[in-house]
Amino acid sequence: MYRKRRSTAYKDNAYRWNRENYSRTRRFFDIWFFVFSLMAGFWLNKKSWSYPGGVTEEKRIARRKEQAVWIRNTLLELGPTFIKVGQLFSTRADLFPSEYVDELAKLQDKVPAFSYEQVERIIEQELGKTTPELFHSFDPIPIAAASLGQVHKATLHSGETVAVKVQRPGLKKLFEIDLAILKGITRYFQSHPEIGRGRDWLGIYDECCRILWEEIEYLTEGRNADTFRRNFRAQDWVKVPRVNWRYTSPRVLTLEYVPGIKISHYEALEAAGLDRRALARQGAEAYLRQLLNDGFFHADPHPGNIAVTPDGALIFYDFGMMGQIKTGVREQLMKTLFGIAQKDAGQVVTSLIELGAIAPTDDMGPVRRSIQYMLDHFMDKPFENQSVSAISDDLYEIAYNQPFRFPATFTFVMRAFSTLEGVGKGLDPEFNFMEVAKPFAMEIMTNGNGSQGNTFLNELGRQAAQVSSTALGLPRRLEDTLEKLERGDMRVRTRSIETERLLRRQSSIQLGTIYALIISAFTLSATLLLINHYLWLAVISLLVAGGMGVVLTRLILQLDRYDKMF
Ligand SMILES: Nc1ncnc2c1ncn2[C@@H]1O[C@H](COP(=O)(O)OP(=O)(O)OP(=O)(O)O)[C@@H](O)[C@H]1O
């Protein structure tokens, strides 16, 4: 029977972007207003006077958390483009402080579903036939509704049950308007002396645009699903819905209906008699296979996108955002992993440079030292006991405020790992991603290069070769250095803490002299004004002198402290 219900229950005008008469100009003002409010907030954060009762680290964190909640709510009100941009930024702990990133990660697609009439209209426009002509039955109530589209269950005339994903109406137009405005904002950020420094905002904007446009192209999503399905052909414990291409277009995607229990519904999984521990390991293995074997991975593995069939196979949904890693990059990722395991900052820096994760600069010393510090201090537990999110947090901590940025692929991998670790820990509190990763990575490396034998020996051999080539290269490097010295091309940077202190003391003394002069001038003026009966002006002058006096006293106390340091 063909189920059809005219429903107006979904009509929701609570969000401005969802209203018919929402103008482009109004949107322009709404978005810029948000950006300026945000910048004003950031500016205030830096001013110690804006914290009543004095500034402390706790107060700063509390303020940032409050702001993060406001940002999340405003992005939600600004609609689909901003929800997606916010979700993308939730992977960029290298660009924003952790309070903001954590809050953005909670950005759910809580937007009203669109009406069934609109669904019918889009299907007809896209597939050239009416819904009853195409489907035997079509459930008007969506299984799931998100910011970009919604999924309906339906049956084809052949009897096959399908899941039909329909894109939200007007999305392309909204993207065009929003992304044009965002381009203006990006240009402004890039040219800003403070916000633009050391950050490639235009590059980040281009990356966001590419991902967003790809996500609303359902033909690409269908092709991704096919590739993913092919990659897991040999693993019967992974299920990927088959695409029904006859019923698919850029805005309508029809997939084989594969229901399952969501991986985060623990009670339901247990009730079905499924082994939570085994599922956690399976999830990790499926991911490692994607990353290390196929180089094609699901970049958005949140629990909503993974389910389990009654016989324990994992189902993956949503192939709108996929990451791709080239073979060379996979090898570098392994090298980074080895470097971390051996606490060798030099190796980590080299592989991160080769990965394009950090840009080489004249002096990599500070970066190497901070990585070595992290390896020595934070990673005191055995490698197997490390958590991926702790490692990525540490890496982001280093990257934040440094003049380099991680490319999107790298942050996608990190986010995928961290999310998956969270999913695994939810399933099995004892779960450890690294523990699963190590033997698997070994197996893949040995199998992948079958003829090369033992991987560890290979790695050791490679490192030995590296050491010898460095040794052989030493005379050449010494000669280069001497040549540079002769040419006068060598710049030597020295830093003496004592000299710095002395200089600071000198400039404080100079400043003190200026303050003393100003105080005398104002005191003198106050006396003259008083003699001439300008009482109020005299008081003001005296107050200024008093204020300067306080500043001078603080400066003298500071000088006293410098003296004690010598
Ligand atoms: N082939 C399918 N069979 C059964 N259910 C499906 C199928 N495809 C999608 N679903 C259901 O619909 C939900 C949303 O699907 P999907 O993630 O593809 O949509 P989306 O619009 O991209 O959502 P989001 O952006 O929030 O991930 C899934 O979590 C799943 O419950």
Coordinates of C-alpha atoms and ligand atoms in Angstrom, one line a residue:
M1 CA 0.0 0.0 0.0
Y2 CA 1.3 3.5 -0.8
R3 CA 1.4 5.5 2.4
K4 CA 0.9 9.2 2.0
R5 CA 0.3 11.7 4.7
R6 CA 0.2 15.4 4.1
S7 CA 2.0 16.8 7.0
T8 CA 2.6 20.4 8.1
A9 CA 4.0 19.4 11.4
Y10 CA 7.6 19.9 10.2
K11 CA 7.0 23.5 9.2
D12 CA 9.2 25.5 11.5
N13 CA 10.0 29.1 11.1
A14 CA 11.9 29.4 14.3
Y15 CA 15.2 29.8 12.4
R16 CA 15.5 32.9 10.2
W17 CA 17.4 31.1 7.4
N18 CA 14.4 28.7 7.1
R19 CA 12.0 31.5 6.3
E20 CA 10.9 32.3 2.7
N21 CA 11.3 36.0 3.0
Y22 CA 14.8 36.0 4.5
S23 CA 16.8 38.5 2.4
R24 CA 20.5 38.3 1.3
T25 CA 21.2 41.7 2.9
R26 CA 19.7 40.6 6.2
R27 CA 21.8 37.5 6.1
F28 CA 24.9 39.6 5.4
F29 CA 24.2 41.8 8.5
D30 CA 23.4 38.7 10.7
I31 CA 26.7 37.0 9.8
W32 CA 28.9 40.1 10.1
F33 CA 27.2 41.0 13.4
F34 CA 28.1 37.5 14.7
V35 CA 31.8 38.0 13.5
F36 CA 32.1 41.4 15.1
S37 CA 30.5 40.3 18.4
L38 CA 33.0 37.3 18.4
M39 CA 36.0 39.6 17.8
A40 CA 34.8 42.0 20.5
G41 CA 34.5 39.0 22.9
F42 CA 38.1 37.9 22.0
W43 CA 39.4 41.4 22.5
L44 CA 37.8 41.7 25.9
N45 CA 39.2 38.3 26.9
K46 CA 42.7 39.8 26.6
K47 CA 41.9 42.8 28.8
S48 CA 42.6 42.1 32.5
W49 CA 40.3 44.9 33.6
S50 CA 37.3 43.1 32.0
Y51 CA 37.6 40.4 34.8
P52 CA 35.9 41.7 38.0
G53 CA 38.2 41.1 41.0
G54 CA 41.3 40.5 38.9
V55 CA 42.2 38.0 36.2
T56 CA 43.0 34.3 37.0
E57 CA 43.5 31.3 34.7
E58 CA 40.3 29.8 36.0
K59 CA 38.3 32.9 35.1
R60 CA 39.8 33.0 31.6
I61 CA 38.8 29.3 31.1
A62 CA 35.3 29.9 32.5
R63 CA 34.9 32.9 30.2
R64 CA 36.1 30.9 27.1
K65 CA 33.6 28.1 28.0
E66 CA 30.7 30.5 28.2
Q67 CA 31.7 32.1 24.9
A68 CA 32.0 28.6 23.3
V69 CA 28.4 27.8 24.3
W70 CA 27.2 31.1 22.8
I71 CA 29.2 30.4 19.6
R72 CA 27.6 26.9 19.3
N73 CA 24.1 28.3 19.7
T74 CA 24.7 31.1 17.2
L75 CA 26.1 28.8 14.6
L76 CA 23.0 26.6 15.0
E77 CA 20.8 29.7 14.4
L78 CA 22.8 30.7 11.4
G79 CA 21.9 27.3 9.8
P80 CA 23.3 24.5 7.7
T81 CA 26.4 26.1 6.3
F82 CA 27.5 27.3 9.7
I83 CA 26.6 24.1 11.4
K84 CA 28.9 22.2 9.0
V85 CA 31.7 24.8 9.2
G86 CA 31.4 24.5 13.0
Q87 CA 31.6 20.7 12.8
L88 CA 34.7 21.0 10.5
F89 CA 36.4 23.4 13.0
S90 CA 35.7 21.0 15.8
T91 CA 38.5 18.9 14.3
R92 CA 40.9 21.9 14.3
A93 CA 42.3 21.9 17.8
D94 CA 45.5 23.2 16.2
L95 CA 43.7 26.4 15.3
F96 CA 41.4 27.2 18.2
P97 CA 41.7 26.8 22.0
S98 CA 40.4 23.5 23.4
E99 CA 37.3 25.0 25.1
Y100 CA 35.9 26.1 21.7
V101 CA 36.8 22.9 19.9
D102 CA 35.1 20.7 22.6
E103 CA 31.9 22.8 22.5
L104 CA 31.9 22.7 18.6
A105 CA 32.1 18.9 18.7
K106 CA 28.7 18.9 20.4
L107 CA 27.2 20.8 17.5
Q108 CA 24.4 18.5 16.5
D109 CA 22.3 18.9 13.4
K110 CA 19.3 20.0 15.5
V111 CA 17.3 21.6 12.7
P112 CA 13.7 21.2 11.7
A113 CA 12.9 18.5 9.1
F114 CA 11.3 19.8 5.9
S115 CA 7.8 18.9 4.9
Y116 CA 6.8 15.8 3.0
E117 CA 5.4 18.0 0.2
Q118 CA 8.9 19.3 -0.4
V119 CA 10.3 15.8 -0.4
E120 CA 7.8 14.8 -3.1
R121 CA 8.6 17.9 -5.2
I122 CA 12.4 17.4 -5.0
I123 CA 12.1 13.7 -6.0
E124 CA 10.0 14.6 -9.0
Q125 CA 12.3 17.4 -10.1
E126 CA 15.3 15.1 -9.7
L127 CA 14.1 11.8 -11.0
G128 CA 11.5 13.0 -13.5
K129 CA 8.7 10.9 -12.1
T130 CA 6.2 11.3 -9.1
T131 CA 6.8 9.4 -5.9
P132 CA 3.9 6.9 -6.4
E133 CA 5.3 6.2 -9.9
L134 CA 8.7 5.4 -8.4
F135 CA 7.9 3.8 -5.1
H136 CA 5.4 1.2 -4.0
S137 CA 5.4 2.9 -0.5
F138 CA 7.1 5.8 1.0
D139 CA 7.2 6.7 4.6
P140 CA 6.5 10.4 5.0
I141 CA 8.2 10.5 8.4
P142 CA 12.0 10.6 8.0
I143 CA 14.1 8.0 9.8
A144 CA 16.7 10.7 10.4
A145 CA 16.8 14.5 9.7
A146 CA 20.0 16.4 9.6
S147 CA 21.1 19.9 8.4
L148 CA 21.8 18.9 4.9
G149 CA 19.2 16.3 4.2
Q150 CA 16.8 13.7 5.6
V151 CA 16.4 9.9 5.1
H152 CA 13.1 8.2 4.4
K153 CA 12.3 4.5 4.3
A154 CA 10.6 3.3 1.1
T155 CA 9.8 0.2 -1.0
L156 CA 10.4 0.0 -4.7
H157 CA 7.8 -1.6 -7.0
S158 CA 10.2 -4.6 -7.2
G159 CA 9.6 -5.2 -3.5
E160 CA 13.1 -4.1 -2.4
T161 CA 13.2 -1.9 0.7
V162 CA 15.4 1.2 0.3
A163 CA 16.6 4.2 2.3
V164 CA 16.1 7.5 0.3
K165 CA 18.2 10.4 1.3
V166 CA 16.7 13.7 0.1
Q167 CA 18.6 17.0 0.2
R168 CA 17.2 20.0 2.0
P169 CA 15.6 22.4 -0.5
G170 CA 17.4 25.7 -1.3
L171 CA 20.7 24.4 0.1
K172 CA 22.8 25.3 -3.0
K173 CA 21.5 28.9 -2.9
L174 CA 22.1 29.2 0.8
F175 CA 25.7 27.8 0.4
E176 CA 26.3 30.3 -2.4
I177 CA 25.2 33.3 -0.4
D178 CA 26.9 32.1 2.8
L179 CA 30.2 31.2 1.2
A180 CA 30.4 34.5 -0.6
I181 CA 29.9 36.3 2.7
L182 CA 32.4 34.0 4.4
K183 CA 35.0 34.8 1.7
G184 CA 34.8 38.4 2.6
I185 CA 35.2 37.5 6.3
T186 CA 38.2 35.3 5.4
R187 CA 39.9 38.1 3.4
Y188 CA 39.4 40.4 6.4
F189 CA 40.9 37.9 8.8
Q190 CA 43.9 37.2 6.5
S191 CA 44.7 40.9 6.2
H192 CA 44.2 41.5 10.0
P193 CA 47.6 42.1 11.6
E194 CA 46.9 39.8 14.5
I195 CA 44.4 37.2 13.4
G196 CA 46.1 36.8 10.0
R197 CA 49.6 36.3 11.3
G198 CA 51.0 32.8 10.7
R199 CA 47.6 31.4 9.6
D200 CA 46.5 30.5 6.1
W201 CA 42.9 31.5 6.4
L202 CA 42.3 31.6 2.7
G203 CA 43.7 28.0 2.4
I204 CA 41.3 26.9 5.2
Y205 CA 38.4 28.6 3.5
D206 CA 39.2 26.8 0.2
E207 CA 39.4 23.5 2.1
C208 CA 36.0 24.1 3.8
C209 CA 34.4 25.1 0.5
R210 CA 35.6 21.9 -1.2
I211 CA 34.4 19.7 1.6
L212 CA 31.0 21.4 1.8
W213 CA 30.3 21.3 -1.9
E214 CA 31.3 17.7 -2.0
E215 CA 29.0 16.8 0.8
I216 CA 25.9 18.1 -1.0
E217 CA 26.8 16.2 -4.2
Y218 CA 25.1 12.9 -3.7
L219 CA 26.6 11.4 -6.9
T220 CA 30.0 11.7 -5.2
E221 CA 28.6 10.2 -2.0
G222 CA 27.2 7.2 -4.0
R223 CA 30.6 6.7 -5.7
N224 CA 32.3 6.9 -2.3
A225 CA 29.9 4.2 -1.0
D226 CA 30.7 2.0 -3.9
T227 CA 34.5 2.3 -3.4
F228 CA 34.1 1.7 0.3
R229 CA 32.0 -1.4 -0.4
R230 CA 34.6 -2.7 -2.8
N231 CA 37.4 -2.2 -0.3
F232 CA 35.5 -4.3 2.3
R233 CA 34.4 -7.0 -0.2
A234 CA 36.4 -9.7 1.5
Q235 CA 35.3 -8.8 5.1
D236 CA 31.9 -10.2 5.8
W237 CA 31.9 -8.5 9.2
V238 CA 31.5 -5.1 7.5
K239 CA 28.4 -4.1 5.6
V240 CA 28.0 -1.1 3.3
P241 CA 24.6 -0.3 1.8
R242 CA 24.5 -0.8 -2.0
V243 CA 23.7 2.3 -4.1
N244 CA 20.6 2.0 -6.3
W245 CA 21.9 4.2 -9.2
R246 CA 18.6 4.2 -11.1
Y247 CA 17.0 6.1 -8.3
T248 CA 19.9 8.4 -7.6
S249 CA 20.6 12.0 -8.7
P250 CA 22.7 14.9 -7.4
R251 CA 20.0 15.6 -4.7
V252 CA 18.5 12.2 -4.1
L253 CA 20.5 9.1 -3.0
T254 CA 18.8 5.7 -2.9
L255 CA 20.5 3.0 -0.9
E256 CA 19.7 -0.6 0.0
Y257 CA 17.9 -0.5 3.4
V258 CA 20.3 -1.9 6.0
P259 CA 18.9 -1.4 9.5
G260 CA 21.0 -2.0 12.6
I261 CA 21.5 -1.2 16.2
K262 CA 23.4 2.0 16.7
I263 CA 26.9 1.3 18.1
S264 CA 26.2 3.6 21.0
H265 CA 23.0 1.8 22.1
Y266 CA 24.8 -0.5 24.5
E267 CA 21.8 -2.0 26.2
A268 CA 20.2 -2.9 22.9
L269 CA 23.5 -4.5 21.7
E270 CA 23.7 -6.6 24.9
A271 CA 20.0 -7.5 24.6
A272 CA 20.8 -8.8 21.1
G273 CA 23.5 -11.0 22.6
L274 CA 26.4 -9.2 20.9
D275 CA 29.9 -9.1 22.4
R276 CA 30.8 -5.4 23.1
R277 CA 34.5 -6.2 23.4
A278 CA 34.7 -7.9 20.1
L279 CA 32.7 -5.0 18.4
A280 CA 35.2 -2.4 19.8
R281 CA 38.2 -4.4 18.3
Q282 CA 36.3 -4.9 15.1
G283 CA 35.7 -1.1 14.8
A284 CA 39.3 -0.3 15.4
E285 CA 40.4 -3.0 12.9
A286 CA 38.0 -1.7 10.2
Y287 CA 39.5 1.8 10.6
L288 CA 43.1 0.7 10.5
R289 CA 42.3 -1.3 7.4
Q290 CA 40.8 1.9 5.8
L291 CA 43.8 4.0 6.8
L292 CA 46.8 1.7 6.3
N293 CA 45.5 -0.7 3.6
D294 CA 43.1 1.3 1.4
G295 CA 44.1 4.8 2.2
F296 CA 40.4 5.7 1.8
F297 CA 38.7 6.4 5.0
H298 CA 35.4 7.5 6.6
A299 CA 36.2 10.9 7.9
D300 CA 33.2 11.2 10.1
P301 CA 32.9 8.1 12.2
H302 CA 30.5 9.5 14.9
P303 CA 28.4 6.8 16.6
G304 CA 25.4 7.8 14.5
N305 CA 27.2 6.7 11.4
I306 CA 28.0 3.2 12.6
A307 CA 25.5 0.4 13.5
V308 CA 25.6 -3.3 14.0
T309 CA 23.5 -6.1 12.3
P310 CA 21.9 -8.8 14.5
D311 CA 24.7 -11.2 13.5
G312 CA 27.4 -8.8 14.7
A313 CA 28.6 -7.1 11.4
L314 CA 29.4 -3.4 11.4
I315 CA 27.3 -1.2 9.1
F316 CA 28.7 2.1 7.9
Y317 CA 26.4 5.0 6.8
D318 CA 27.1 8.4 5.3
F319 CA 29.9 8.7 2.8
G320 CA 29.7 12.4 2.3
M321 CA 33.0 13.1 3.9
M322 CA 35.8 10.8 3.0
G323 CA 39.6 11.2 3.5
Q324 CA 42.2 9.9 1.2
I325 CA 45.8 9.1 2.0
K326 CA 48.4 8.4 -0.6
T327 CA 50.8 5.5 -0.3
G328 CA 53.8 7.7 0.5
V329 CA 51.8 9.4 3.2
R330 CA 50.8 6.1 4.8
E331 CA 54.5 5.2 5.1
Q332 CA 55.2 8.6 6.7
L333 CA 52.4 8.0 9.2
M334 CA 54.0 4.7 10.2
K335 CA 57.3 6.5 10.6
T336 CA 55.7 9.1 12.8
L337 CA 54.3 6.3 14.9
F338 CA 57.7 4.6 15.2
G339 CA 59.3 8.0 16.1
I340 CA 56.7 8.5 18.8
A341 CA 57.2 4.9 20.1
Q342 CA 61.0 5.4 20.2
K343 CA 60.7 8.9 21.7
D344 CA 62.8 10.3 18.9
A345 CA 61.8 13.9 18.3
G346 CA 64.1 14.2 15.3
Q347 CA 62.3 11.4 13.5
V348 CA 58.9 12.8 14.4
V349 CA 59.8 16.2 13.1
T350 CA 61.3 14.8 9.9
S351 CA 58.2 12.6 9.2
L352 CA 55.8 15.4 10.1
I353 CA 57.6 17.7 7.6
E354 CA 57.5 15.0 4.9
L355 CA 53.8 14.6 5.7
G356 CA 53.3 18.3 5.1
A357 CA 51.9 18.5 8.6
I358 CA 54.5 21.1 9.6
A359 CA 56.3 23.5 7.3
P360 CA 60.1 23.5 7.5
T361 CA 61.6 26.7 8.8
D362 CA 65.2 28.0 9.2
D363 CA 65.3 26.9 12.7
M364 CA 63.4 23.7 13.6
G365 CA 65.1 23.6 17.0
P366 CA 62.2 25.0 19.0
V367 CA 59.7 22.7 17.4
R368 CA 62.0 19.6 17.9
R369 CA 62.6 20.6 21.5
S370 CA 58.9 21.0 22.2
I371 CA 58.2 17.6 20.7
Q372 CA 61.0 16.0 22.6
Y373 CA 59.7 17.6 25.8
M374 CA 56.3 16.2 25.1
L375 CA 57.7 12.7 24.3
D376 CA 59.7 12.8 27.5
H377 CA 57.1 14.2 29.8
F378 CA 53.7 13.2 28.7
M379 CA 54.4 9.9 27.2
D380 CA 55.9 8.2 30.3
K381 CA 53.4 5.3 30.0
P382 CA 54.3 2.4 27.8
F383 CA 53.2 3.0 24.2
E384 CA 50.4 0.5 24.3
N385 CA 48.8 2.3 27.2
Q386 CA 48.7 5.6 25.5
S387 CA 45.4 7.0 24.4
V388 CA 45.1 8.4 20.9
S389 CA 43.2 11.5 22.1
A390 CA 45.9 12.2 24.6
I391 CA 48.6 12.0 21.9
S392 CA 46.6 14.2 19.5
D393 CA 45.8 16.7 22.3
D394 CA 49.5 17.0 22.9
L395 CA 50.3 17.4 19.3
Y396 CA 47.6 20.1 18.9
E397 CA 48.9 21.8 22.1
I398 CA 52.3 22.1 20.3
A399 CA 50.8 23.2 17.0
Y400 CA 48.5 25.8 18.5
N401 CA 50.0 29.2 18.2
Q402 CA 52.9 27.9 16.1
P403 CA 53.5 29.3 12.7
F404 CA 52.6 26.0 11.0
R405 CA 49.3 24.3 10.4
F406 CA 48.2 20.7 10.0
P407 CA 46.6 19.9 6.7
A408 CA 42.9 18.8 6.8
T409 CA 43.7 15.2 6.0
F410 CA 46.0 14.9 9.1
T411 CA 43.4 16.4 11.4
F412 CA 40.7 14.1 9.9
V413 CA 42.8 11.1 10.7
M414 CA 43.4 12.3 14.2
R415 CA 39.7 13.1 14.7
A416 CA 38.7 9.7 13.2
F417 CA 41.1 7.9 15.6
S418 CA 39.9 9.9 18.7
T419 CA 36.2 9.5 17.9
L420 CA 36.8 5.8 17.3
E421 CA 38.7 5.5 20.6
G422 CA 35.7 7.1 22.3
V423 CA 33.3 4.6 20.6
G424 CA 35.6 1.7 21.6
K425 CA 35.9 2.9 25.2
G426 CA 32.1 3.2 25.4
L427 CA 31.7 -0.4 24.2
D428 CA 34.5 -1.8 26.3
P429 CA 36.0 0.4 29.1
E430 CA 39.3 -1.6 28.9
F431 CA 39.6 -0.9 25.2
N432 CA 42.9 0.5 24.0
F433 CA 43.3 1.6 20.4
M434 CA 47.1 1.5 20.5
E435 CA 47.1 -2.1 21.7
V436 CA 45.0 -3.1 18.7
A437 CA 46.9 -0.8 16.4
K438 CA 50.4 -2.1 17.0
P439 CA 50.2 -5.7 15.9
F440 CA 47.8 -4.7 13.1
A441 CA 50.2 -2.1 11.8
M442 CA 53.0 -4.6 11.9
E443 CA 50.9 -7.2 10.1
I444 CA 50.0 -4.7 7.4
M445 CA 53.5 -3.5 6.9
T446 CA 54.8 -7.1 6.7
N447 CA 52.1 -8.3 4.4
G448 CA 52.0 -5.1 2.4
N449 CA 55.7 -5.6 1.5
G450 CA 55.7 -9.4 1.8
S451 CA 59.1 -9.9 0.2
Q452 CA 60.8 -7.6 2.7
G453 CA 60.5 -9.9 5.7
N454 CA 60.5 -8.7 9.2
T455 CA 59.3 -5.2 9.6
F456 CA 61.1 -4.3 12.7
L457 CA 64.4 -5.5 11.2
N458 CA 63.5 -3.4 8.1
E459 CA 62.9 -0.4 10.2
L460 CA 66.2 -1.0 12.2
G461 CA 68.0 -1.5 8.9
R462 CA 66.5 1.7 7.5
Q463 CA 67.6 3.6 10.6
A464 CA 71.1 2.2 10.5
A465 CA 71.3 3.2 6.8
Q466 CA 70.1 6.7 7.8
V467 CA 72.8 6.9 10.5
S468 CA 75.6 5.9 8.1
S469 CA 74.4 8.2 5.4
T470 CA 74.4 11.0 8.0
A471 CA 77.9 10.1 9.0
L472 CA 79.0 10.0 5.4
G473 CA 77.4 13.3 4.8
L474 CA 79.1 15.0 7.8
P475 CA 82.3 16.2 6.1
R476 CA 80.2 17.8 3.3
R477 CA 78.1 19.6 5.9
L478 CA 81.1 20.7 7.8
E479 CA 82.6 22.1 4.6
D480 CA 79.4 23.9 3.8
T481 CA 79.3 25.5 7.2
L482 CA 82.9 26.6 7.0
E483 CA 82.2 28.1 3.5
K484 CA 79.3 30.0 4.9
L485 CA 81.5 31.3 7.7
E486 CA 84.1 32.5 5.2
R487 CA 81.5 34.2 3.1
G488 CA 80.0 35.9 6.1
D489 CA 76.7 34.2 5.4
M490 CA 76.5 32.7 8.9
R491 CA 74.1 34.3 11.3
V492 CA 74.7 33.5 14.9
R493 CA 71.9 34.1 17.3
T494 CA 72.8 34.3 21.0
R495 CA 70.6 35.0 23.9
S496 CA 71.8 36.2 27.3
I497 CA 69.3 36.3 30.1
E498 CA 71.5 38.6 32.2
T499 CA 71.8 41.1 29.3
E500 CA 68.1 41.0 28.7
R501 CA 67.4 41.7 32.4
L502 CA 69.9 44.6 32.4
L503 CA 68.3 46.1 29.3
R504 CA 64.9 45.8 30.9
R505 CA 66.2 47.5 34.1
Q506 CA 67.6 50.4 32.0
S507 CA 64.4 51.0 30.1
S508 CA 62.5 50.9 33.4
I509 CA 64.8 53.6 34.9
Q510 CA 64.2 55.7 31.8
L511 CA 60.5 55.3 32.1
G512 CA 60.7 56.2 35.8
T513 CA 62.5 59.5 35.0
I514 CA 59.7 60.4 32.5
Y515 CA 57.1 59.6 35.1
A516 CA 58.9 61.8 37.7
L517 CA 59.0 64.7 35.3
I518 CA 55.2 64.4 34.5
I519 CA 54.4 64.2 38.2
S520 CA 56.4 67.4 38.9
A521 CA 54.7 69.2 36.0
F522 CA 51.2 68.3 37.2
T523 CA 52.0 69.1 40.9
L524 CA 53.4 72.5 39.8
S525 CA 50.3 73.2 37.7
A526 CA 48.1 72.2 40.6
T527 CA 49.8 74.7 42.8
L528 CA 49.5 77.5 40.2
L529 CA 45.9 76.7 39.6
L530 CA 45.1 76.7 43.3
I531 CA 46.8 80.1 43.8
N532 CA 44.6 81.4 40.9
H533 CA 41.4 80.0 42.6
Y534 CA 40.8 77.3 39.9
L535 CA 40.0 74.7 42.6
W536 CA 38.5 71.9 40.5
L537 CA 41.2 72.1 37.8
A538 CA 43.8 72.0 40.6
V539 CA 42.1 68.9 42.1
I540 CA 42.1 67.1 38.7
S541 CA 45.8 68.0 38.1
L542 CA 46.6 66.7 41.5
L543 CA 44.7 63.4 40.9
V544 CA 46.7 62.9 37.7
A545 CA 49.9 63.5 39.6
G546 CA 48.7 61.0 42.3
G547 CA 47.9 58.3 39.6
M548 CA 51.3 58.7 38.0
G549 CA 52.8 58.5 41.5
V550 CA 51.2 55.1 42.0
V551 CA 52.6 53.9 38.7
L552 CA 56.0 55.2 39.6
T553 CA 56.0 53.4 42.9
R554 CA 55.2 50.1 41.2
L555 CA 58.0 50.7 38.8
I556 CA 60.4 51.3 41.6
L557 CA 59.3 48.1 43.3
Q558 CA 59.9 46.2 40.1
L559 CA 63.4 47.7 39.8
D560 CA 64.0 46.4 43.3
R561 CA 63.1 42.9 42.2
Y562 CA 65.5 43.1 39.2
D563 CA 68.3 44.1 41.6
K564 CA 67.7 41.0 43.7
M565 CA 68.0 38.8 40.6
F566 CA 71.7 39.8 40.0
Ligands
LIG1 N1 21.0 2.5 3.9 C1 20.4 2.7 5.1 N2 19.7 1.8 5.7 C2 19.1 2.1 6.9 N3 19.2 3.2 7.6 C3 20.0 4.2 7.0 C4 20.6 4.0 5.7 N4 21.2 5.1 5.4 C5 21.0 6.0 6.4 N5 20.3 5.5 7.4 C6 19.9 6.1 8.6 O1 19.8 7.5 8.5 C7 20.7 8.1 9.3 C8 21.3 9.3 8.7 O2 22.0 9.0 7.5 P1 23.2 9.8 7.0 O3 24.2 9.9 8.0 O4 23.7 9.2 5.7 O5 22.5 11.2 6.7 P2 23.2 12.6 6.8 O6 22.2 13.6 6.3 O7 24.5 12.7 6.2 O8 23.4 12.8 8.4 P3 24.6 13.4 9.2 O9 25.2 14.6 8.4 O10 24.1 13.8 10.5 O11 25.6 12.3 9.3 C9 21.8 7.0 9.7 O12 22.3 7.3 11.0 C10 20.9 5.8 9.7 O13 20.2 5.7 10.9

